[in-house]
Amino acid sequence: MNFLALPCRILVWLLAFALAAQVTRAAEAPLRVLIFSGQNNHDWKTTTPKIQDILASSGRFSVEVTELPGQFDAAAGAKHDVVLSNWNAWGKNPDIWPESARKAYIDFIRGGKGLVIVHAGSSSFYDWEEYQQAAGASWKLGQTGHGKPHGFRVEAADPQHPVMRGLAPFLTTDELWRKPGVHPGAKVLASGDGEPVALATELGKGRGFTLLLGHSAAFMENEGFQALLLRGTEWAATGEVTLGPQPPVDPDAVLASVARYRFGADRESVRKLERLAQAASTGPAARKALAEKLLALAASPSATMEGRRQALWFLSLVAGPEDASAIRKLLDDKELNYFAQNALARLDAPRAWKNPAAMQAESEAAARALASTPGALFSMLSGNDRTRQAAALRAFRAYPDPDALKAVVAQFDQLPAAVQPQIVALLGDLATPAGLPVLAKAAASADPLLRQTAFIALGQAGNASIIPALLVALETAPGDERRLIAESLIRLPGEGVDEALAAAFSKSAPAVQRELVRALAAREARGAIPALLAVAGSSDAGLRAEAGAAIGRLGDIRLCSALIAMIESSPDGAGAALAAICRREGSVQPLLEAMAGAPPPKQALLLAVLGSTGGPQALDSLYAATKSEDGGVRVAAVRALAAWNGAEAFDVLVALTAAAGDPAGRTLAARGVARLAPQVSDRSPGQLAETLAAVLERAAVNEKKALLGALGKIGGPAALKVVEGCANDPALAAEARAAAEQIQGAARAGSAGKKRLGAASEGQMKLFDAPGNLVRLGAKATSPTGLQSDGHGDVPAAAIDGDGGTYWDEVDRQPLYRFRVQLAEPARVGLLRILGFQHENYAPKTFEILCDDKAVKTIVDARYEDNVLSVELPPTECRNVELKITGSYGASPAIRELGLFPASQ
Amino acid sequence: MSFVPVKPHPSRRRFLSQSAAAGAGLAFPAIIPSRVLGAQAPSKRVTLGHIGVGGQGSGLLGGFLGVPFGQSVAVCDPFADRREKAARRVEQAYAEERESASFKGCRSYNDFRELLARDDIDAVVIATPDHWHAPIALAAVRGGKDVYVEKPLGLTMEQNKALREAVHSHGAIFQYGTQQRSFSQHCGFACELVQNGYIGEIQAIHVVAPNGATGGTPIPEPVPEGFDYDLWLGPAPVTPYARDRVIGGGRWHIYDYAIGFIAGWGAHPLDIAHWGYPQIPVEYEGVGRIDTAGLFDTVVDWDVRGRYAGGAGFTLKPGSDLTTFVGSEGWVAAGRGRQTLAAEPASLLDVTFKPGQKRLLQTNNHYRDFLECVLTRRTPVSDIDSAVQSDFMSHLGDICIRTGRKIQWDPVKETIAGDEAAARMMTRALREPWTL
């Protein structure tokens, strides 16, 4: 498609004025159009007159309309060149044509005349092959669809076809059919968003033109639509196209119309003038000619002020230097001053702005110059002009000069407080030993920003010598700052840091020791393992665990014997380290070797370690140990199996729930079964439910509750049956009910499928309908936390607007959200209802309900039903209701709709 | 491909790698890692003035009130009731924070020039109608203040350039109101996928944004009591007051004050396009609709197509709010909505980045990021250079629709090449006495 062709063409008409083609055409006899109308599943009462008007006002056609196309016959055909169908038989009582009409219709086309279809004008007679062939395209039930009318671009698919030749792409707003039924013989002339919108057909000697656009009269206002309709109709009637791709524009008529333009009237003429100006702007002669006319209009006292302003506005596109003095004269007119200024400004445009590359080069040169003049740099840094400070800092950072560095370090205290943290950060980045004294001083500052910056900088620029100072700070600093210091310890560069950290253990308080262990682990200081082993035997449990984690991370299989030797004194520390090492190395051999011949208490400790290493060998050993002669060992083995990470232990545990002897073991096994059941994936929910039912039979009350929870997660009819079987047991009723609800909820969610991901269903929205819903009576919603609404989450009003597609929501992961509804009038509120975002996904979960700022109810772990939560409130007379939300499903509590209903009388 | 709920990304705060920074040479290096300003507020508070406290302005005010080291000391609006309400809100918030009965210390102004004249104000938040964004931001920056500026950027491309020059030459901190860089972090994730080559060579970028509005009642009305209409109009031509110009969203759709939603909302997904692929197309052609009835006269529906220098295609169409990057080995799409992240292959959504890969600066609070930058002189997440470029895309789209011609963009000279009338449209006069 040649885009540049369009303005050139307009230009040609502009210059040609006479529009010879139009004149000749007017002399020809008009083409006779017969419009079929009177029945259509569209608004034919408005579209038919519109089509008639478009055709007739072109001067090329004479138009007749029939509302009874079933009466079409050869005589009617003889009086017309082309039939345009805005008629269809899509409806309850279609007017079905008699055989005579059918024959006359086909003969008409076959005999060499034309057919035009507009939009749904062919959605009839699906089993009449010739009709369909002539029509070329129609609505096909079960295949064709459309979205909401929207703006889309129409462009030629066959630019060489007479109808399309020279026609520029255009934007229209219309109903766009997706996948229309296209007859194989039809040729697509134009498409919109990839869908065919205009087609050509042949039948016998006749031609058909089908325009699928034109859903309503309003959409037919589009110029592109009109061009297609006119040219397509002409082509169908004659096989040729003489009408231009754009309606001819007479500049004088447009200017005359703009001269009468008043503010508030339709801007059709202004828009036409804009196009004229744009088209003229590309050619010197046309530009001059239009500029002259526009200047005359701008200065014309008989034109409206608004028209003169518009003339000046578009003059700004076509004016040349020769027009400047005339424009300047208009500056004195207060009403025109701005528009004259604009035309003059644009005459000068484009002004020279520095481009980013030039600006960058300039600023680099300046920075380099500044950086090499320490005196100037220091004086800029110590002044109070923030812009100059920023420039100096930037220069210093980009081109650090040793003399400037010396000056800054020596006179750091004299620098303004606002600059000091930035110097400290810079010294950190430079990592020069010269800066260390300043950093140490800043780390002891009373200003938290300076202090904190210094801690970070020390992590980049420090060395082992500053460890004692950091450790002192670590002991006394507030929580947030401790984290910064600890991170600095981890990053500290230089020789001997690991050793110095390890050596500092004995002299440090327990809290500091923990940080030291963490730092050594993060630094991967393997040399510190002996020191860490000593800490793993500490009497402080927290420290033991920390050291165990560190050793687990740094150690390898060679450490196992040392750790096994420690396991009795440090089951948490050494045990965790052992588990981590064996898991990582994929070997439990050292543990199994140690088990053999160990006394039962030690065996029990090793079994606990085996429980978290994973692997078939460990699982086998644990199972074997459940048959041990020692009761303590047996229970330890079951405990480890129950804590096993993975469904492999499930069957063993099921068996153990029935094992004779150890009641403690049976209890542990049942808990393990409940924990692992939802992870089992190698059998059906039905089989699983059956297994759990058997375990449930022999379990104690607490374990029964856990098993009901597992059944709720597994779901399915079999699980539901088991759960319902427990509903009558008073000790289990609550858990049974919760599980049943969960199973039913999941079933509903499954059947609702994708729909739930979108907006609300009709059924859901019914629950929020007026009458009754108090929020519909002029209530106002706010969220006083002032958080940012998130994504498409809109203003709070979105939650009370009756539109389930919109929702209120705020930024994710906040500790507190407040949502408040102010009623127009006080009311006795008895029920609150919420439609969340998705079922228990992004919805309020835990919240307090306040009426007039008094708490009336607290909801914990709200259970939604099909994404709807209904909460009965103690009847309360109030003016406002607030949700104080502290927990949500998903990362934030979105509310699609909120309803408040009066308490029943 | 259906959209999947976004996974939260564990790393909420990422640091800019030099290689990933658009125009890295211009950006200030990260001076102080921003985690310095943790739960504990630094001793220094940034003093703020809020210019424009209508709908979006009050939202921003709430956002800034939530940042502990900001202190709002002034509000400004030509609507007397809006500015008084905002001042009361600020004082009430600080009174509550201090647990005292009242707090005084937020002054209200009709004229922003009086607010800017105060030298005890560090930074201003500009949430005015679009035609005021650049003139006020320029005045603020030239007065040594830092600026948070709502999108879209300038009423003209020339205004963008002027503002960028001032921000750089004054070393000012500039944060653009494209807050999805902070609040919709999956957008940043999508851009990181693109920049790290996960979808291969970029072949096309498709951007959709909600279309504009038509209508607006043009019937003149008396200017309401307590509203300084002349100041509101400022650099725009004088026209009779009508409610729909000023109240509600009308000002977003009137060409005297804006170029329409192609910029007003287009700013968001275009910003993401530029974040992921930091350049703009060099060729534009498009069609669009401009209504002739009512007050609103900006481009409503549009279909803009373009081409990047490297050959990749570009489209800008009406729709929800989505940026789709199509590469030789897959695609990724992200938008502001929480569910709008999708990719092909879907496994891209599970990517975790390794050390050494390009990362983009991400924050989780746009306002806090700005205030941190004011304190530390770091470059904010939505910087001036990218703001200028993404807003250029909107303007070039508007210009190619209005001219009806294919437009060539020279990214080095930053001008429309070979089409003088189109190049003139990069400029507009400001009504006296206002200047750029």
GROMACS .gro file of C-alpha atoms in nm, chain A residues 434-775:
model
  342
  434ALA     CA    1   4.311   0.634   5.237
  435GLY     CA    2   3.941   0.658   5.310
  436LEU     CA    3   3.937   0.416   5.604
  437PRO     CA    4   3.982   0.673   5.882
  438VAL     CA    5   3.681   0.867   5.752
  439LEU     CA    6   3.473   0.551   5.728
  440ALA     CA    7   3.561   0.447   6.081
  441LYS     CA    8   3.468   0.789   6.211
  442ALA     CA    9   3.140   0.790   6.018
  443ALA     CA   10   3.053   0.445   6.154
  444ALA     CA   11   3.052   0.597   6.500
  445SER     CA   12   2.843   0.899   6.398
  446ALA     CA   13   2.519   0.991   6.572
  447ASP     CA   14   2.348   1.047   6.238
  448PRO     CA   15   2.187   0.717   6.139
  449LEU     CA   16   2.210   0.781   5.765
  450LEU     CA   17   2.581   0.857   5.786
  451ARG     CA   18   2.641   0.560   6.016
  452GLN     CA   19   2.451   0.318   5.799
  453THR     CA   20   2.621   0.438   5.485
  454ALA     CA   21   2.954   0.390   5.657
  455PHE     CA   22   2.873   0.030   5.750
  456ILE     CA   23   2.799  -0.050   5.388
  457ALA     CA   24   3.111   0.131   5.270
  458LEU     CA   25   3.324  -0.057   5.522
  459GLY     CA   26   3.202  -0.380   5.370
  460GLN     CA   27   3.349  -0.265   5.040
  461ALA     CA   28   3.661  -0.079   5.151
  462GLY     CA   29   3.747  -0.221   5.495
  463ASN     CA   30   3.987  -0.494   5.599
  464ALA     CA   31   4.053  -0.723   5.896
  465SER     CA   32   4.167  -0.431   6.108
  466ILE     CA   33   3.819  -0.287   6.141
  467ILE     CA   34   3.655  -0.612   6.257
  468PRO     CA   35   3.677  -0.528   6.629
  469ALA     CA   36   3.505  -0.194   6.572
  470LEU     CA   37   3.231  -0.356   6.364
  471LEU     CA   38   3.172  -0.621   6.630
  472VAL     CA   39   3.132  -0.357   6.898
  473ALA     CA   40   2.882  -0.179   6.678
  474LEU     CA   41   2.705  -0.507   6.610
  475GLU     CA   42   2.645  -0.559   6.978
  476THR     CA   43   2.483  -0.223   7.037
  477ALA     CA   44   2.318  -0.134   6.707
  478PRO     CA   45   1.940  -0.144   6.651
  479GLY     CA   46   1.799  -0.434   6.449
  480ASP     CA   47   1.804  -0.288   6.101
  481GLU     CA   48   2.155  -0.164   6.140
  482ARG     CA   49   2.273  -0.501   6.273
  483ARG     CA   50   2.173  -0.649   5.943
  484LEU     CA   51   2.383  -0.394   5.755
  485ILE     CA   52   2.686  -0.462   5.976
  486ALA     CA   53   2.640  -0.836   5.938
  487GLU     CA   54   2.631  -0.796   5.561
  488SER     CA   55   2.949  -0.591   5.575
  489LEU     CA   56   3.118  -0.869   5.771
  490ILE     CA   57   3.022  -1.105   5.493
  491ARG     CA   58   3.158  -0.882   5.219
  492LEU     CA   59   3.469  -0.752   5.396
  493PRO     CA   60   3.765  -0.789   5.155
  494GLY     CA   61   4.130  -0.849   5.226
  495GLU     CA   62   4.361  -1.106   5.381
  496GLY     CA   63   4.307  -1.266   5.718
  497VAL     CA   64   3.943  -1.167   5.755
  498ASP     CA   65   3.818  -1.527   5.804
  499GLU     CA   66   4.083  -1.593   6.065
  500ALA     CA   67   4.009  -1.271   6.249
  501LEU     CA   68   3.637  -1.354   6.252
  502ALA     CA   69   3.702  -1.705   6.386
  503ALA     CA   70   3.937  -1.569   6.646
  504ALA     CA   71   3.678  -1.321   6.767
  505PHE     CA   72   3.441  -1.600   6.886
  506SER     CA   73   3.569  -1.645   7.234
  507LYS     CA   74   3.559  -1.273   7.309
  508SER     CA   75   3.206  -1.214   7.179
  509ALA     CA   76   2.856  -1.215   7.322
  510PRO     CA   77   2.620  -1.492   7.200
  511ALA     CA   78   2.425  -1.265   6.967
  512VAL     CA   79   2.746  -1.153   6.802
  513GLN     CA   80   2.870  -1.513   6.789
  514ARG     CA   81   2.564  -1.606   6.587
  515GLU     CA   82   2.642  -1.334   6.336
  516LEU     CA   83   3.003  -1.450   6.322
  517VAL     CA   84   2.892  -1.805   6.240
  518ARG     CA   85   2.659  -1.676   5.970
  519ALA     CA   86   2.930  -1.456   5.823
  520LEU     CA   87   3.181  -1.742   5.813
  521ALA     CA   88   2.927  -1.967   5.645
  522ALA     CA   89   2.837  -1.701   5.388
  523ARG     CA   90   3.204  -1.632   5.324
  524GLU     CA   91   3.249  -2.007   5.268
  525ALA     CA   92   3.535  -1.997   5.517
  526ARG     CA   93   3.621  -2.367   5.520
  527GLY     CA   94   3.927  -2.293   5.728
  528ALA     CA   95   3.695  -2.201   6.012
  529ILE     CA   96   3.532  -2.547   6.032
  530PRO     CA   97   3.726  -2.655   6.343
  531ALA     CA   98   3.609  -2.338   6.518
  532LEU     CA   99   3.254  -2.403   6.398
  533LEU     CA  100   3.265  -2.760   6.530
  534ALA     CA  101   3.350  -2.620   6.870
  535VAL     CA  102   3.051  -2.386   6.850
  536ALA     CA  103   2.824  -2.675   6.747
  537GLY     CA  104   2.887  -2.818   7.091
  538SER     CA  105   2.790  -2.492   7.263
  539SER     CA  106   2.537  -2.489   7.544
  540ASP     CA  107   2.336  -2.222   7.358
  541ALA     CA  108   2.075  -2.398   7.144
  542GLY     CA  109   2.045  -2.113   6.893
  543LEU     CA  110   2.418  -2.105   6.845
  544ARG     CA  111   2.432  -2.483   6.806
  545ALA     CA  112   2.171  -2.472   6.532
  546GLU     CA  113   2.348  -2.185   6.355
  547ALA     CA  114   2.682  -2.368   6.365
  548GLY     CA  115   2.516  -2.689   6.247
  549ALA     CA  116   2.372  -2.506   5.948
  550ALA     CA  117   2.711  -2.353   5.871
  551ILE     CA  118   2.894  -2.684   5.892
  552GLY     CA  119   2.623  -2.848   5.684
  553ARG     CA  120   2.687  -2.589   5.419
  554LEU     CA  121   3.067  -2.592   5.424
  555GLY     CA  122   3.155  -2.948   5.528
  556ASP     CA  123   3.188  -3.270   5.331
  557ILE     CA  124   3.156  -3.640   5.399
  558ARG     CA  125   3.490  -3.651   5.578
  559LEU     CA  126   3.339  -3.453   5.864
  560CYS     CA  127   3.071  -3.714   5.934
  561SER     CA  128   3.262  -3.914   6.189
  562ALA     CA  129   3.343  -3.604   6.391
  563LEU     CA  130   2.979  -3.497   6.379
  564ILE     CA  131   2.850  -3.847   6.468
  565ALA     CA  132   3.073  -3.839   6.768
  566MET     CA  133   2.906  -3.516   6.877
  567ILE     CA  134   2.549  -3.619   6.813
  568GLU     CA  135   2.455  -3.694   7.169
  569SER     CA  136   2.574  -3.360   7.298
  570SER     CA  137   2.449  -3.165   6.997
  571PRO     CA  138   2.157  -3.349   6.833
  572ASP     CA  139   2.028  -3.023   6.680
  573GLY     CA  140   2.360  -2.875   6.564
  574ALA     CA  141   2.559  -3.181   6.463
  575GLY     CA  142   2.240  -3.361   6.351
  576ALA     CA  143   2.140  -3.083   6.116
  577ALA     CA  144   2.493  -3.063   5.975
  578LEU     CA  145   2.500  -3.439   5.918
  579ALA     CA  146   2.165  -3.438   5.746
  580ALA     CA  147   2.266  -3.152   5.518
  581ILE     CA  148   2.597  -3.313   5.423
  582CYS     CA  149   2.447  -3.660   5.358
  583ARG     CA  150   2.162  -3.510   5.159
  584ARG     CA  151   2.399  -3.310   4.946
  585GLU     CA  152   2.647  -3.591   4.893
  586GLY     CA  153   2.369  -3.845   4.834
  587SER     CA  154   2.514  -4.095   5.079
  588VAL     CA  155   2.393  -4.217   5.416
  589GLN     CA  156   2.667  -4.476   5.449
  590PRO     CA  157   2.845  -4.308   5.743
  591LEU     CA  158   2.516  -4.297   5.933
  592LEU     CA  159   2.436  -4.663   5.867
  593GLU     CA  160   2.783  -4.768   5.973
  594ALA     CA  161   2.752  -4.570   6.292
  595MET     CA  162   2.411  -4.724   6.367
  596ALA     CA  163   2.549  -5.072   6.371
  597GLY     CA  164   2.664  -5.138   6.722
  598ALA     CA  165   2.561  -4.801   6.861
  599PRO     CA  166   2.366  -4.800   7.187
  600PRO     CA  167   1.989  -4.756   7.134
  601PRO     CA  168   1.972  -4.386   7.241
  602LYS     CA  169   2.237  -4.297   6.988
  603GLN     CA  170   2.062  -4.510   6.726
  604ALA     CA  171   1.746  -4.310   6.788
  605LEU     CA  172   1.931  -3.983   6.727
  606LEU     CA  173   2.084  -4.115   6.404
  607LEU     CA  174   1.741  -4.231   6.285
  608ALA     CA  175   1.613  -3.877   6.326
  609VAL     CA  176   1.895  -3.761   6.097
  610LEU     CA  177   1.812  -4.035   5.845
  611GLY     CA  178   1.454  -3.908   5.838
  612SER     CA  179   1.562  -3.590   5.663
  613THR     CA  180   1.833  -3.717   5.430
  614GLY     CA  181   1.602  -3.874   5.174
  615GLY     CA  182   1.684  -4.167   4.949
  616PRO     CA  183   1.578  -4.533   4.934
  617GLN     CA  184   1.861  -4.654   5.155
  618ALA     CA  185   1.754  -4.431   5.440
  619LEU     CA  186   1.392  -4.533   5.392
  620ASP     CA  187   1.479  -4.903   5.409
  621SER     CA  188   1.686  -4.852   5.721
  622LEU     CA  189   1.408  -4.662   5.891
  623TYR     CA  190   1.159  -4.934   5.804
  624ALA     CA  191   1.396  -5.198   5.941
  625ALA     CA  192   1.434  -4.997   6.258
  626THR     CA  193   1.058  -4.999   6.316
  627LYS     CA  194   1.106  -5.367   6.396
  628SER     CA  195   1.385  -5.304   6.646
  629GLU     CA  196   1.367  -5.476   6.983
  630ASP     CA  197   1.420  -5.146   7.154
  631GLY     CA  198   1.102  -4.945   7.206
  632GLY     CA  199   1.282  -4.609   7.190
  633VAL     CA  200   1.443  -4.699   6.858
  634ARG     CA  201   1.109  -4.817   6.716
  635VAL     CA  202   0.935  -4.491   6.806
  636ALA     CA  203   1.229  -4.284   6.673
  637ALA     CA  204   1.206  -4.471   6.343
  638VAL     CA  205   0.832  -4.410   6.310
  639ARG     CA  206   0.881  -4.045   6.402
  640ALA     CA  207   1.143  -4.010   6.130
  641LEU     CA  208   0.916  -4.181   5.876
  642ALA     CA  209   0.627  -3.955   5.972
  643ALA     CA  210   0.851  -3.655   5.904
  644TRP     CA  211   0.972  -3.802   5.574
  645ASN     CA  212   0.972  -3.558   5.286
  646GLY     CA  213   0.787  -3.740   5.007
  647ALA     CA  214   0.503  -3.982   4.948
  648GLU     CA  215   0.735  -4.289   4.938
  649ALA     CA  216   0.687  -4.336   5.313
  650PHE     CA  217   0.308  -4.337   5.288
  651ASP     CA  218   0.244  -4.713   5.258
  652VAL     CA  219   0.491  -4.798   5.532
  653LEU     CA  220   0.317  -4.553   5.761
  654VAL     CA  221  -0.027  -4.694   5.677
  655ALA     CA  222   0.097  -5.036   5.778
  656LEU     CA  223   0.244  -4.897   6.098
  657THR     CA  224  -0.092  -4.752   6.205
  658ALA     CA  225  -0.201  -5.112   6.253
  659ALA     CA  226   0.120  -5.236   6.417
  660ALA     CA  227   0.077  -5.415   6.743
  661GLY     CA  228   0.254  -5.278   7.048
  662ASP     CA  229   0.364  -4.915   7.060
  663PRO     CA  230   0.059  -4.689   7.088
  664ALA     CA  231   0.295  -4.389   7.051
  665GLY     CA  232   0.422  -4.531   6.722
  666ARG     CA  233   0.067  -4.583   6.592
  667THR     CA  234  -0.022  -4.225   6.674
  668LEU     CA  235   0.287  -4.091   6.499
  669ALA     CA  236   0.219  -4.313   6.199
  670ALA     CA  237  -0.140  -4.190   6.168
  671ARG     CA  238  -0.020  -3.828   6.176
  672GLY     CA  239   0.234  -3.910   5.908
  673VAL     CA  240  -0.037  -4.071   5.694
  674ALA     CA  241  -0.251  -3.757   5.722
  675ARG     CA  242   0.046  -3.536   5.634
  676LEU     CA  243   0.160  -3.735   5.331
  677ALA     CA  244  -0.176  -3.841   5.186
  678PRO     CA  245  -0.230  -3.524   4.980
  679GLN     CA  246   0.114  -3.578   4.822
  680VAL     CA  247   0.034  -3.930   4.701
  681SER     CA  248  -0.004  -3.925   4.327
  682ASP     CA  249   0.019  -4.290   4.216
  683ARG     CA  250  -0.342  -4.387   4.286
  684SER     CA  251  -0.691  -4.248   4.243
  685PRO     CA  252  -0.859  -4.023   4.501
  686GLY     CA  253  -1.110  -4.303   4.550
  687GLN     CA  254  -0.844  -4.558   4.640
  688LEU     CA  255  -0.673  -4.311   4.865
  689ALA     CA  256  -0.997  -4.226   5.043
  690GLU     CA  257  -1.056  -4.596   5.103
  691THR     CA  258  -0.712  -4.630   5.262
  692LEU     CA  259  -0.765  -4.327   5.480
  693ALA     CA  260  -1.107  -4.457   5.586
  694ALA     CA  261  -0.940  -4.771   5.719
  695VAL     CA  262  -0.676  -4.568   5.906
  696LEU     CA  263  -0.949  -4.340   6.039
  697GLU     CA  264  -1.127  -4.641   6.192
  698ARG     CA  265  -0.837  -4.725   6.417
  699ALA     CA  266  -0.704  -4.375   6.492
  700ALA     CA  267  -0.753  -4.167   6.805
  701VAL     CA  268  -0.961  -3.847   6.801
  702ASN     CA  269  -0.681  -3.599   6.731
  703GLU     CA  270  -0.544  -3.806   6.447
  704LYS     CA  271  -0.896  -3.857   6.310
  705LYS     CA  272  -0.922  -3.477   6.283
  706ALA     CA  273  -0.595  -3.458   6.092
  707LEU     CA  274  -0.712  -3.737   5.860
  708LEU     CA  275  -1.038  -3.550   5.790
  709GLY     CA  276  -0.828  -3.251   5.692
  710ALA     CA  277  -0.634  -3.472   5.449
  711LEU     CA  278  -0.958  -3.607   5.301
  712GLY     CA  279  -1.074  -3.250   5.245
  713LYS     CA  280  -0.763  -3.184   5.043
  714ILE     CA  281  -0.785  -3.506   4.843
  715GLY     CA  282  -1.146  -3.443   4.742
  716GLY     CA  283  -1.376  -3.652   4.528
  717PRO     CA  284  -1.701  -3.835   4.601
  718ALA     CA  285  -1.539  -4.119   4.796
  719ALA     CA  286  -1.363  -3.878   5.029
  720LEU     CA  287  -1.688  -3.685   5.070
  721LYS     CA  288  -1.866  -4.001   5.173
  722VAL     CA  289  -1.606  -4.083   5.437
  723VAL     CA  290  -1.616  -3.727   5.567
  724GLU     CA  291  -1.994  -3.723   5.585
  725GLY     CA  292  -1.980  -4.045   5.780
  726CYS     CA  293  -1.805  -3.856   6.058
  727ALA     CA  294  -2.048  -3.562   6.062
  728ASN     CA  295  -2.260  -3.716   6.336
  729ASP     CA  296  -1.970  -3.771   6.573
  730PRO     CA  297  -1.983  -3.460   6.796
  731ALA     CA  298  -1.607  -3.472   6.851
  732LEU     CA  299  -1.541  -3.459   6.476
  733ALA     CA  300  -1.840  -3.263   6.343
  734ALA     CA  301  -1.655  -2.934   6.292
  735GLU     CA  302  -1.363  -3.088   6.104
  736ALA     CA  303  -1.597  -3.307   5.900
  737ARG     CA  304  -1.803  -3.007   5.798
  738ALA     CA  305  -1.494  -2.805   5.699
  739ALA     CA  306  -1.361  -3.093   5.493
  740ALA     CA  307  -1.698  -3.144   5.321
  741GLU     CA  308  -1.713  -2.775   5.232
  742GLN     CA  309  -1.364  -2.788   5.095
  743ILE     CA  310  -1.447  -3.088   4.877
  744GLN     CA  311  -1.769  -2.932   4.749
  745GLY     CA  312  -1.599  -2.599   4.689
  746ALA     CA  313  -1.324  -2.762   4.485
  747ALA     CA  314  -1.582  -2.952   4.281
  748ARG     CA  315  -1.765  -2.631   4.204
  749ALA     CA  316  -1.443  -2.454   4.119
  750GLY     CA  317  -1.358  -2.735   3.881
  751SER     CA  318  -1.689  -2.719   3.704
  752ALA     CA  319  -1.688  -2.343   3.688
  753GLY     CA  320  -1.354  -2.379   3.519
  754LYS     CA  321  -1.211  -2.081   3.344
  755LYS     CA  322  -1.507  -1.862   3.406
  756ARG     CA  323  -1.395  -1.801   3.759
  757LEU     CA  324  -1.074  -1.650   3.634
  758GLY     CA  325  -1.268  -1.375   3.465
  759ALA     CA  326  -1.527  -1.150   3.612
  760ALA     CA  327  -1.832  -1.249   3.811
  761SER     CA  328  -2.114  -1.470   3.695
  762GLU     CA  329  -2.472  -1.354   3.671
  763GLY     CA  330  -2.565  -1.568   3.966
  764GLN     CA  331  -2.297  -1.414   4.179
  765MET     CA  332  -2.395  -1.063   4.079
  766LYS     CA  333  -2.760  -1.134   4.168
  767LEU     CA  334  -2.649  -1.163   4.528
  768PHE     CA  335  -2.545  -0.798   4.519
  769ASP     CA  336  -2.849  -0.664   4.341
  770ALA     CA  337  -3.063  -0.384   4.459
  771PRO     CA  338  -3.316  -0.361   4.620
  772GLY     CA  339  -3.176  -0.425   4.959
  773ASN     CA  340  -2.812  -0.359   4.884
  774LEU     CA  341  -2.757  -0.042   5.083
  775VAL     CA  342  -2.441   0.054   4.895
   0.00000   0.00000   0.00000
